Amino acid sequence: MITVGLDVGGTKVLGVAVDDQAPGVVVASRRVPTPDGGLGLVDVLGALVTELAGRAGPPAAVGVGVPGIVDHHGTLHLGPHLRHLRAQPLAAQVSALTGIPSVVDNDANCHAVAEHRAGAARGVAEAVMVTLGTGVGGGVITGGRLVRGAHGFAGELGHMVVDPNGPPCPCGKQGCWERYASGTGLGRMAREAAEAGRLLAVVALAGGDEEAVRGEHVTAAARAGDEAASQVLDQLAWWIALGLANVANILDPSVMVIGGGLVEAADLLLAPVRTHFAALVMGADDRPTSIVAAALGEEAGAIGAAALAADLVAGGPRPPG
Ligand SMILES: [Zn+2]
C-alpha cells in the first residue's frame, strides 16, 4: 500500500510517497515552498498528493505533519508559522480536496513515529524523540504507541520551563527548554560568550562581528580544536541533558533519540550530553538509558506522516516492532 506523507516546515513542505511494506524507504519525493503564514496551504498539499500519485501510484491515504499543536480531529490549535490555519479542520479539508482519508499530527510526533518504525528506536517500546532545531519538538512512544494525550497535545517537551526568568519563547512563556537546547539557544550562548571576549576564533569565523555569531561558527571552531568553542558546546550539552533527564525521570524510556538540525553536531554533542545526563538523572547507575542520534535524516517527519496515514487505513496503530 502506498501512502503519502507531507511535512510542513516553516519555509518548505516536503512530500514523500512510501510503501508500507518498507516504511523507511522513500519511493518518490518533492519539496515546495511553504506559503506565507499557511495561506492556501491546503491547495499546495493537494497538488503534492497529485504529483506524488503520478510518480508512485495512487495513495490509500495521506498524513500531514505540522509545526504546532493538533487535536485528535486534525485541527491545528497553535502554530506560529501557520497563523492562517489556526482552528481550521485541516484533516477534513485535505480529505475533501484529495478524496482519500487523511490524518494530521504534530511534526515531531511524526518524526518520533518514523524513528520508531524504521530508525534509531525501531521496535523499542519505550522511546522519546526530541528534535533540536530552531526550537525543540518532542514525541513520546510508550507501550509501542505514540502518546497523544487527552486533547492530542502531548509531547511538547520543548516547552517545559527550565528557568521561569529565562528568555521569552514564541509560545508566550519564559525560559522554555527550547530557548536553551536548540540552535537558537546555541547562538544566544555563543553571542553572550563572544561579547564577554571569550570566543575570539568563533568571532573571526563570523567575519569579526560578535552579533553575527551563529551555531555553525561554534561547531566549526570546536572541530578545529578551539577550546572556548568546545566550552560553549558543553554548555549547550548540559541544557540538552537537563531536559532529557527531566523527561527520563517522568517516563523512564530505554532509548532517547536526538534529531533535528543540531544532530549534524552529534559527533561533538552526544558524548557530553551522555555525561551530563548521567549526573542529572535520578539513579543513573541503575538506568541504562541510550541517548542516540536519529537515523532517518530530514525526510523523517514526512516518512512518519506517511506511516500514520497507513495506520489510518489499517485501523489503528500497529504493535511495537
Ligand atoms: Zn515555550
GROMACS .gro file of C-alpha atoms in nm, residues 151-262:
model
  112
  151HIS     CA    1  -0.654   1.656   2.360
  152GLY     CA    2  -0.387   1.541   2.115
  153PHE     CA    3  -0.138   1.794   2.250
  154ALA     CA    4   0.105   1.561   2.433
  155GLY     CA    5   0.481   1.558   2.373
  156GLU     CA    6   0.554   1.931   2.376
  157LEU     CA    7   0.880   1.865   2.558
  158GLY     CA    8   1.039   2.184   2.426
  159HIS     CA    9   0.801   2.397   2.631
  160MET     CA   10   0.881   2.257   2.974
  161VAL     CA   11   1.004   2.559   3.166
  162VAL     CA   12   1.360   2.521   3.291
  163ASP     CA   13   1.403   2.884   3.407
  164PRO     CA   14   1.097   3.096   3.488
  165ASN     CA   15   1.312   3.409   3.447
  166GLY     CA   16   1.463   3.292   3.119
  167PRO     CA   17   1.433   3.436   2.767
  168PRO     CA   18   1.088   3.479   2.611
  169CYS     CA   19   0.954   3.193   2.397
  170PRO     CA   20   0.724   3.218   2.091
  171CYS     CA   21   0.468   3.019   2.295
  172GLY     CA   22   0.424   3.323   2.521
  173LYS     CA   23   0.607   3.185   2.827
  174GLN     CA   24   0.960   3.241   2.952
  175GLY     CA   25   1.255   3.008   2.990
  176CYS     CA   26   1.121   2.709   2.796
  177TRP     CA   27   1.374   2.428   2.738
  178GLU     CA   28   1.376   2.508   2.365
  179ARG     CA   29   1.520   2.854   2.436
  180TYR     CA   30   1.837   2.669   2.552
  181ALA     CA   31   1.861   2.324   2.392
  182SER     CA   32   1.831   2.443   2.032
  183GLY     CA   33   2.021   2.614   1.753
  184THR     CA   34   1.864   2.936   1.876
  185GLY     CA   35   1.994   2.869   2.228
  186LEU     CA   36   2.341   2.785   2.099
  187GLY     CA   37   2.354   3.108   1.900
  188ARG     CA   38   2.250   3.314   2.204
  189MET     CA   39   2.500   3.145   2.438
  190ALA     CA   40   2.773   3.192   2.178
  191ARG     CA   41   2.699   3.563   2.133
  192GLU     CA   42   2.699   3.611   2.512
  193ALA     CA   43   3.039   3.441   2.533
  194ALA     CA   44   3.166   3.644   2.236
  195GLU     CA   45   3.057   3.972   2.393
  196ALA     CA   46   3.243   3.868   2.709
  197GLY     CA   47   3.556   3.831   2.494
  198ARG     CA   48   3.581   3.452   2.527
  199LEU     CA   49   3.529   3.338   2.167
  200LEU     CA   50   3.794   3.503   1.950
  201ALA     CA   51   3.827   3.216   1.699
  202VAL     CA   52   3.449   3.190   1.663
  203VAL     CA   53   3.408   3.565   1.614
  204ALA     CA   54   3.678   3.553   1.347
  205LEU     CA   55   3.478   3.283   1.163
  206ALA     CA   56   3.174   3.513   1.181
  207GLY     CA   57   3.366   3.786   0.997
  208GLY     CA   58   3.476   3.965   1.313
  209ASP     CA   59   3.120   4.061   1.415
  210GLU     CA   60   3.008   3.930   1.755
  211GLU     CA   61   2.642   3.988   1.662
  212ALA     CA   62   2.685   3.767   1.352
  213VAL     CA   63   2.796   3.461   1.553
  214ARG     CA   64   2.578   3.156   1.477
  215GLY     CA   65   2.580   2.797   1.597
  216GLU     CA   66   2.762   2.672   1.287
  217HIS     CA   67   3.057   2.902   1.365
  218VAL     CA   68   3.083   2.741   1.709
  219THR     CA   69   3.077   2.384   1.577
  220ALA     CA   70   3.331   2.468   1.305
  221ALA     CA   71   3.569   2.622   1.560
  222ALA     CA   72   3.523   2.330   1.800
  223ARG     CA   73   3.604   2.081   1.522
  224ALA     CA   74   3.921   2.281   1.454
  225GLY     CA   75   4.021   2.232   1.818
  226ASP     CA   76   3.918   2.568   1.971
  227GLU     CA   77   3.877   2.515   2.346
  228ALA     CA   78   3.648   2.815   2.404
  229ALA     CA   79   3.408   2.692   2.134
  230SER     CA   80   3.407   2.345   2.292
  231GLN     CA   81   3.313   2.505   2.625
  232VAL     CA   82   3.007   2.669   2.467
  233LEU     CA   83   2.906   2.334   2.315
  234ASP     CA   84   2.949   2.175   2.658
  235GLN     CA   85   2.713   2.441   2.798
  236LEU     CA   86   2.461   2.350   2.523
  237ALA     CA   87   2.509   1.979   2.603
  238TRP     CA   88   2.429   2.049   2.970
  239TRP     CA   89   2.099   2.215   2.878
  240ILE     CA   90   2.009   1.931   2.641
  241ALA     CA   91   2.091   1.679   2.916
  242LEU     CA   92   1.888   1.871   3.176
  243GLY     CA   93   1.571   1.839   2.969
  244LEU     CA   94   1.640   1.476   2.880
  245ALA     CA   95   1.694   1.396   3.249
  246ASN     CA   96   1.367   1.567   3.346
  247VAL     CA   97   1.181   1.367   3.080
  248ALA     CA   98   1.360   1.043   3.175
  249ASN     CA   99   1.265   1.091   3.540
  250ILE     CA  100   0.900   1.101   3.434
  251LEU     CA  101   0.887   0.839   3.155
  252ASP     CA  102   1.194   0.614   3.203
  253PRO     CA  103   1.248   0.538   2.833
  254SER     CA  104   1.509   0.287   2.719
  255VAL     CA  105   1.609   0.499   2.417
  256MET     CA  106   1.615   0.877   2.370
  257VAL     CA  107   1.661   0.982   2.007
  258ILE     CA  108   1.804   1.322   1.917
  259GLY     CA  109   1.713   1.461   1.575
  260GLY     CA  110   1.669   1.799   1.410
  261GLY     CA  111   1.932   2.036   1.275
  262LEU     CA  112   2.166   2.006   1.575
   0.00000   0.00000   0.00000
